[in-house]
XYZ file of C-alpha atoms in Angstrom:
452
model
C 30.657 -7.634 84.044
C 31.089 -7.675 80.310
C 33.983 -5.886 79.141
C 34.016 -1.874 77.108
C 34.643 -2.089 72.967
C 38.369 -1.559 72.482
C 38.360 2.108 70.895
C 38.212 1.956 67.023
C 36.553 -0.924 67.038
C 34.003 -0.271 65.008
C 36.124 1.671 62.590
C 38.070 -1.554 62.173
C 34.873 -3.563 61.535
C 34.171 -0.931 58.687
C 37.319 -1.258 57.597
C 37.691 -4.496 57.194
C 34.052 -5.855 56.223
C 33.536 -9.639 58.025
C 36.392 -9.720 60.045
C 34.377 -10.260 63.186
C 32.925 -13.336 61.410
C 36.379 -14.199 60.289
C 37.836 -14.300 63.777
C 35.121 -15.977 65.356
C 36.031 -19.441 64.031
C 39.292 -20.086 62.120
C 38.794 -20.222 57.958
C 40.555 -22.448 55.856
C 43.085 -21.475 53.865
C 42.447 -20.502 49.938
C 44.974 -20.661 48.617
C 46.053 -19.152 44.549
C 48.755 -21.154 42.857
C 50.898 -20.344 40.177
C 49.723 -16.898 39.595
C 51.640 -13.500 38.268
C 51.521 -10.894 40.910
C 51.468 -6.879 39.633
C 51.080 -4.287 42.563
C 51.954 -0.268 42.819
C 55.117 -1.536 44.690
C 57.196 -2.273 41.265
C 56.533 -2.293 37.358
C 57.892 -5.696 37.353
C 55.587 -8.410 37.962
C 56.508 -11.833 39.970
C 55.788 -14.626 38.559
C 54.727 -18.118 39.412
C 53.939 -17.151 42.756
C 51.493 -18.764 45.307
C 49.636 -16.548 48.040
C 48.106 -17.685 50.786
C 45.031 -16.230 52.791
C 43.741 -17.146 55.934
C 40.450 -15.732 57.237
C 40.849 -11.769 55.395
C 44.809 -11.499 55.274
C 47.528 -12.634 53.074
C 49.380 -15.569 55.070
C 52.095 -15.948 52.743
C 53.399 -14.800 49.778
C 56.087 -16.695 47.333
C 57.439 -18.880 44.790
C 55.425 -21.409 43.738
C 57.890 -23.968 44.045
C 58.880 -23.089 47.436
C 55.488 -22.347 49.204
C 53.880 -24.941 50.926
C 49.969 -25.297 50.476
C 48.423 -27.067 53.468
C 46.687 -30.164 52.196
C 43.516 -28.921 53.913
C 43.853 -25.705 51.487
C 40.830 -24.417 48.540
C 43.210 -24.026 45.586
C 42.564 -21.322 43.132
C 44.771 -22.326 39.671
C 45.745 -18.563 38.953
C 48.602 -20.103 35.885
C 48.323 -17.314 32.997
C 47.033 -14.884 35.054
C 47.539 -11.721 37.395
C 46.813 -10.734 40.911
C 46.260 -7.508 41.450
C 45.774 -5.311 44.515
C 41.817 -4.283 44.897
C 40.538 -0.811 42.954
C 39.745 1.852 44.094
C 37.070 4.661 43.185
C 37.567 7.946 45.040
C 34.837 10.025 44.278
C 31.039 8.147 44.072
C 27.955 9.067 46.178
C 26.454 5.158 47.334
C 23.180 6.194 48.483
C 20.937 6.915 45.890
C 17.391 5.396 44.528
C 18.756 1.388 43.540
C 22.043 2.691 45.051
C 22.268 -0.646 47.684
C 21.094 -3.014 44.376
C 24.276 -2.052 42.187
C 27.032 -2.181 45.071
C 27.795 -5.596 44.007
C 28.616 -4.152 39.987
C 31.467 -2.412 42.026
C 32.612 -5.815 42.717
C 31.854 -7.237 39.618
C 34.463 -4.622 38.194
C 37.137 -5.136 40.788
C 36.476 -2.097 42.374
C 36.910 -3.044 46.112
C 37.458 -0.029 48.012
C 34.600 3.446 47.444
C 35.243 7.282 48.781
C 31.933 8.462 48.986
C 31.740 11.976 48.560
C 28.430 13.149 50.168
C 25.506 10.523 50.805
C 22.476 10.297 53.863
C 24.631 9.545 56.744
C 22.596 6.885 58.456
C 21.273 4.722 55.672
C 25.306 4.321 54.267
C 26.336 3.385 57.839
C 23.900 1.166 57.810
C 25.209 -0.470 54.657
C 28.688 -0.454 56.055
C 27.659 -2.432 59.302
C 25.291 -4.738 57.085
C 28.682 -5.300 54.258
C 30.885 -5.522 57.996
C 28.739 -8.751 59.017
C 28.554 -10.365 55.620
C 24.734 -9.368 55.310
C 25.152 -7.096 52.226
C 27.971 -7.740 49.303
C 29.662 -4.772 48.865
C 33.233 -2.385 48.854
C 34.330 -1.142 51.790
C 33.341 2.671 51.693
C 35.342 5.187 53.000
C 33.100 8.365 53.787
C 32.589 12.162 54.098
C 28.918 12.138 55.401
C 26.973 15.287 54.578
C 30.083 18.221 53.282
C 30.091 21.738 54.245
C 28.276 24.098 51.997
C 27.616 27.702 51.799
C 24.207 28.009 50.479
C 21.380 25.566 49.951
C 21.398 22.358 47.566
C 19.751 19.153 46.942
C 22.315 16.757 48.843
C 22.944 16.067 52.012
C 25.373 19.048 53.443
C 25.511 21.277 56.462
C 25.255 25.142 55.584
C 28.393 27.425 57.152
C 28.181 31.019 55.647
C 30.310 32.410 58.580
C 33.980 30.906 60.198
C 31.800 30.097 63.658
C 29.207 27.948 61.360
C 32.072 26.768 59.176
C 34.144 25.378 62.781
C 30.920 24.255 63.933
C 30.155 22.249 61.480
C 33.482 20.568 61.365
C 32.733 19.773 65.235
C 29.352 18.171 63.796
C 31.339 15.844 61.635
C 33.964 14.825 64.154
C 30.709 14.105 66.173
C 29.270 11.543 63.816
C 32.618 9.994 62.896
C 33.432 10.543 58.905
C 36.492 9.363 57.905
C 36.956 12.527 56.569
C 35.656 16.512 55.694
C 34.592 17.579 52.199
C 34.425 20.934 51.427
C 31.839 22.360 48.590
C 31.367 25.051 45.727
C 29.321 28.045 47.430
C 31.244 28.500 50.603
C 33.573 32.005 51.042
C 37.244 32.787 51.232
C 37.200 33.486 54.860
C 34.679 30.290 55.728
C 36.504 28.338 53.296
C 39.604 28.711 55.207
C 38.221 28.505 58.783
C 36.803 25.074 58.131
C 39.653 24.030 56.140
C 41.557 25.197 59.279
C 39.344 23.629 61.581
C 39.436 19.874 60.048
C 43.234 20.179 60.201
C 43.215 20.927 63.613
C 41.173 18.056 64.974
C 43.342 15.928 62.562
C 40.488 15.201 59.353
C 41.794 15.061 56.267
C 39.816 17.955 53.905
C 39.207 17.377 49.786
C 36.574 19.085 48.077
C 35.713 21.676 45.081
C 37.393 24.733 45.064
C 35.068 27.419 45.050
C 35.516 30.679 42.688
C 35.947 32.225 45.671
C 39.618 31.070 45.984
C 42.095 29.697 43.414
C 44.107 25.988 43.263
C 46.615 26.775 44.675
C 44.890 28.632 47.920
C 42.925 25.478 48.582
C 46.288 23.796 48.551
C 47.955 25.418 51.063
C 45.097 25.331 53.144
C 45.250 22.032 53.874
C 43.277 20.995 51.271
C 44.423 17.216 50.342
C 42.421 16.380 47.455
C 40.690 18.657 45.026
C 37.883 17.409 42.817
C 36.973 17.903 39.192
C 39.815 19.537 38.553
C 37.283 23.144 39.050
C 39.420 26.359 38.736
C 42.182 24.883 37.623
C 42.568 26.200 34.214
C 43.641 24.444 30.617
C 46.231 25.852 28.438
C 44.834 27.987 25.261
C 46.253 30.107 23.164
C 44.386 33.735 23.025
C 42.447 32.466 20.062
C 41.210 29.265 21.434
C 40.033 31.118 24.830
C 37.689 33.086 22.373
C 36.476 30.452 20.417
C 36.322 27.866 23.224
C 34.039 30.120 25.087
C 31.061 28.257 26.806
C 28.009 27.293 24.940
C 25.930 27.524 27.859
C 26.485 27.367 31.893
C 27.823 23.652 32.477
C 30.416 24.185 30.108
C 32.136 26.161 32.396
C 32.925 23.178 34.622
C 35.354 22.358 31.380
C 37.494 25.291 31.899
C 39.014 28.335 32.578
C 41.156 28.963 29.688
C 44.345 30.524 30.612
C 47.477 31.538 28.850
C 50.156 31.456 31.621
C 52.646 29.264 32.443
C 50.822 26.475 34.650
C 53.918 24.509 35.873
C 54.429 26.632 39.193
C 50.980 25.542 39.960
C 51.612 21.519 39.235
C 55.110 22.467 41.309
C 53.131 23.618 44.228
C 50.406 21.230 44.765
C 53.314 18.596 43.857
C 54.998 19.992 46.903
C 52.388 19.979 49.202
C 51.344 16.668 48.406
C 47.790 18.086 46.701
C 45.830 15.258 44.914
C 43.598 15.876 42.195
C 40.614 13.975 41.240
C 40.038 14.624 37.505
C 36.652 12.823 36.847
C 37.083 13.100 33.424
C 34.721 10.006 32.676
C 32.102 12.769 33.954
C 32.770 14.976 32.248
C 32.219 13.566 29.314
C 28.728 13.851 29.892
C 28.993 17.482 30.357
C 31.000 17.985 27.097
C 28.786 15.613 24.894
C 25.587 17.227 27.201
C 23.687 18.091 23.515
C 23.784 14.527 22.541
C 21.197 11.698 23.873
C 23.715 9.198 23.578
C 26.791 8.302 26.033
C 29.562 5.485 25.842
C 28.127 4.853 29.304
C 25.110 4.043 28.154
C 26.534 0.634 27.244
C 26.361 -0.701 30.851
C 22.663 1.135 31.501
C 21.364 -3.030 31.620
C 22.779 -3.603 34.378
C 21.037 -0.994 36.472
C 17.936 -1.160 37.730
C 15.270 1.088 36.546
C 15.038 3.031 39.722
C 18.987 4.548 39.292
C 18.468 4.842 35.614
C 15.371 7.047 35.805
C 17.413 9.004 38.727
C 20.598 9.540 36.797
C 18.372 10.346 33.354
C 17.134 13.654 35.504
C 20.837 14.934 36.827
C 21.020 16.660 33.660
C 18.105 17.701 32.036
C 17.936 18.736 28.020
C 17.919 22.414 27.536
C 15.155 23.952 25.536
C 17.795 25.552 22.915
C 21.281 23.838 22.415
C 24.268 25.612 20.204
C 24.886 24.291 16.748
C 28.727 24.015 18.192
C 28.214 23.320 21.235
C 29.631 19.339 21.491
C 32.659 20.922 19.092
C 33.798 23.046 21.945
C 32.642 20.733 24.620
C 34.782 17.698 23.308
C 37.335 20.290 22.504
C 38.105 21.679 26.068
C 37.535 18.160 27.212
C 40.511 17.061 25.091
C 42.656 19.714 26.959
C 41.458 18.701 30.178
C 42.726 15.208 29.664
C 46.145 16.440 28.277
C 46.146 18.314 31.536
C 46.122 15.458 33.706
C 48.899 14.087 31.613
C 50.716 17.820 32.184
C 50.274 17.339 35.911
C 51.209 13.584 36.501
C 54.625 14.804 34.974
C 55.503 17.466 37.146
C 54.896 15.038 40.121
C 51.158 15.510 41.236
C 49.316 12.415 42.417
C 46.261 11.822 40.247
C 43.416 9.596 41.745
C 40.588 8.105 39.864
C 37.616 8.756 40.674
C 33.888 9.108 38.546
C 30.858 10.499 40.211
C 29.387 7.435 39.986
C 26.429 6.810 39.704
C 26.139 9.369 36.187
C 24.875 8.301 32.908
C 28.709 8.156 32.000
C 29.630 6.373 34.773
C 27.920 3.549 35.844
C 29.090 1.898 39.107
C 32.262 -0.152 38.335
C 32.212 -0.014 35.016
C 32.680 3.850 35.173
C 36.179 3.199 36.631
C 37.672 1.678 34.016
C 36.673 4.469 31.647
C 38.394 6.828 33.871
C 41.296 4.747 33.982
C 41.481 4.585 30.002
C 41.739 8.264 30.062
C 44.385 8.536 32.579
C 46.102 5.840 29.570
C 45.142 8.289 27.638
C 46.332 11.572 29.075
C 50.123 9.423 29.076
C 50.322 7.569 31.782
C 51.766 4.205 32.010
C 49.895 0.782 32.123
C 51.943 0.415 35.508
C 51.420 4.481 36.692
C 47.458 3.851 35.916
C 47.447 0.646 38.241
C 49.361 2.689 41.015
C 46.873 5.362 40.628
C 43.952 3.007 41.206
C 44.753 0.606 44.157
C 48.885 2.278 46.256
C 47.876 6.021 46.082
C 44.130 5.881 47.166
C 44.941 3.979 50.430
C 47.894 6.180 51.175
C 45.498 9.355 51.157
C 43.189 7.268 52.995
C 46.115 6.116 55.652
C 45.570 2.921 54.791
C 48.460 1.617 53.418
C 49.832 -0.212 55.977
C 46.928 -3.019 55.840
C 46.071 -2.255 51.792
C 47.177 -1.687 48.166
C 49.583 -4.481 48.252
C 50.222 -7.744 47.309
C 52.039 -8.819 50.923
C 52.036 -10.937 53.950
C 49.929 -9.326 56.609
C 48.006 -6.992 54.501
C 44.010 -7.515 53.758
C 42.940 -9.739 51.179
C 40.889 -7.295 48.859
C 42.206 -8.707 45.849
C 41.291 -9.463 41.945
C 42.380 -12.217 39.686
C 42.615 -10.799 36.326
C 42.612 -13.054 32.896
C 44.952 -10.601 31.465
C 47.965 -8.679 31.590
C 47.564 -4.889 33.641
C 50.733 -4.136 32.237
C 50.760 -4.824 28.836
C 47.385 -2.822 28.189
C 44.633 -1.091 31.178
C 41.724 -2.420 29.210
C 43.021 -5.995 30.563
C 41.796 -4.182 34.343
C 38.738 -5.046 33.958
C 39.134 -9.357 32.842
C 37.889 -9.737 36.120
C 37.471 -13.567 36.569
C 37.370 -13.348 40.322
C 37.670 -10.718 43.256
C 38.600 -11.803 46.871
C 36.710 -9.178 49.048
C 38.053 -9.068 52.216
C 38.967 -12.518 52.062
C 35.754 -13.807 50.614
C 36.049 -15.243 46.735
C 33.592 -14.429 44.381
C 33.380 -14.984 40.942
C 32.271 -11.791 38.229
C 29.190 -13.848 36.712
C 27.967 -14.275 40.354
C 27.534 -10.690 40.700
C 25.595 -9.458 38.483
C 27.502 -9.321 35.282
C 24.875 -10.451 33.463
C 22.498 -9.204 30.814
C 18.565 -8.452 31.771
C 16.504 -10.693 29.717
């Protein structure tokens, strides 16, 4: 009689993408020699250290003068330059026309882990089982399947417009096995709540929008562990500027409210109940600048296919009339938005990077380090921005006991970088190599080069 799957055992191989190939037969060890290592664990970096990796986890971890390489050892020369923990992106959606084509540009960027925020269930399960087995190159994706929704739209969802639908279709999710529940824009205080309520109880971490229906710091106490966009939670203006910073036309709302009132009870609250946010500025960028054909993110548009660039061209399409000062008050309440993020890192709220990959301003992996420049930008550290993108994502995620970290045991997803994290967060993305769970590929190799 063969023998039952251990429980979680396919969660593991999701998790950890070729580790049933890697414990079939034993690997040799790589092993990189001489390198700086910079993790979220401390803003000072080791150096001359040597780690060694053995199948997909990190053997050993030390000095380089007191670490012995087995003779039988691949040797990686990492002197003058910096290991880093993998990256994360915590708000994409994978499955999308060319979506499996440009998974490897997430690579290519150092971007090793993805939270996919709403994509066709069964096609991105089968990309997780084909990047488990080695077939496909890839992140590992963490995933919310279809979210909960209270009226109709063009993305995979299920529709709840009463608490019984709402704790219904939180029992449809358990069901198919997301890793975790995302809740969406339309849905009602009272069905907000009840699946909100209803994740928590059948233990599912909940992020999401938070509708109009409901404010911040509702969402918040509801369980709510990650809110998106930053929507409803409102900029600083003075009475003047919420006149004049009015929306130009309907998107531009996504920029604000404007309020007046103190906001640091807010920051203290989510702070307290351990509330992420998930700012996707880099996105909205392309809200703010909507008026104008042109997009910093436009940059990287060679390295997509033509299928994903004719999808993300029609996300937002050109309005018949635009406002003469309409990118004035765009960029404008942008600006504030970013200073927010700042405002709340202070007061003690986790900020996670994330981009709504794939937009036009946010190309996969390259996206991510445009976020990150504004999280530089709203005042964070070199150090706090490198915490923010590989320690806090896998300790929403749970995850932190076999990720973010440079450390014997934990999974290999790691990137050798030809430049110092710390000294600037441009240097993130010298990307000379990534080790994907275990496996060592160089940045030229995929796909980080020009179409002819």
């Amino acid at each position: 009689m063969g023998s039952k799957p251990l429980p979680g055992a396919l969660l593991l191989s999701l998790l950890a993408p070729g580790l049933a190939c890697a414990q079939a037969a034993p690997e040799a060890t790589l092993a990189i020699t001489h390198v700086t290592i910079v993790d979220g664990n401390s803003p000072t970096p080791r150096g001359d250290q040597t780690v060694l990796i053995q199948g997909n986890r990190i053997v050993a971890v030390g000095p380089a003068s007191s670490t012995r390489v087995p003779r039988s050892a691949r040797t990686i020369d990492g002197e003058g330059k910096f290991l880093i923990p993998g990256l994360w992106d915590m708000h994409v959606h994978t499955v999308v026309p060319g979506g499996r084509q440009v998974l490897r540009l997430y690579l290519a960027n150092g971007v090793l882990g993805l939270r996919d925020m709403a994509s066709e269930w069964d096609e991105l399960n089968r990309w997780r089982r084909e990047i488990a087995v080695g077939t496909l190159v890839g992140p590992r994706i963490i995933a919310a399947g279809p979210y909960i929704e209270g009226g109709d739209v063009p993305i995979p969802h299920l529709l709840a417009r009463t608490p019984l639908e709402a704790e219904a279709a939180v029992d449809s999710l358990l069901r198919l096995g997301v890793d975790f529940v995302k809740l969406h824009s339309q849905l009602s205080r009272e069905v907000y709540f009840a699946a909100a309520r209803a994740a928590r109880a059948r233990g599912l971490r909940v992020a999401g929008h938070v509708p109009r229906s409901i404010t911040p710091e509702e969402a918040s106490d509801s369980g709510v562990s990650s809110i998106e966009h930053m929507l409803q939670v409102p900029v600083p203006c003075t009475p003047a500027e919420s006149l004049a910073l009015q929306p130009r036309f309907p998107i531009q709302r996504v920029l604000g409210p404007c309020t007046s009132r103190d906001l640091r009870p807010m920051f203290e609250r989510l702070a307290r109940n351990g509330t992420r946010v998930v700012p996707t500025l880099v996105a909205a960028v392309e809200i703010a600048r909507w008026p104008k054909r042109d997009l910093p993110g436009d940059a990287f548009a060679r390295f997509l296919p033509d299928t994903l660039r004719r999808f993300v061209a029609a996300i937002f399409p050109m309005p018949d009339s635009i406002p003469a000062d309409a990118e004035r008050v765009g960029l404008a309440m942008l600006e504030k938005r970013v200073n927010l993020v700042g405002a709340m890192h202070r007061a003690g709220v986790v900020v996670l990077p994330g981009t709504d990959a794939p937009l036009r301003n946010s190309p996969p992996g390259f996206g991510l380090h445009q976020e990150l420049a504004f999280f530089a930008r709203a005042g964070l550290t070199p150090f706090d921005v490198l915490r923010a993108a590989t320690l806090e994502p896998v300790r929403w995620l749970g995850l932190a006991d076999s990720l973010g970290a440079i450390e014997t045991g934990k999974i290999a997803d790691l990137v050798l970088l030809t430049a110092n994290p710390l000294s600037d967060v441009k240097n993130l993305s010298s990307v000379d190599l990534v080790l994907a769970n275990g496996r060592a590929m160089h940045a030229e190799d995929l796909g980080l080069r020009t179409k002819d």
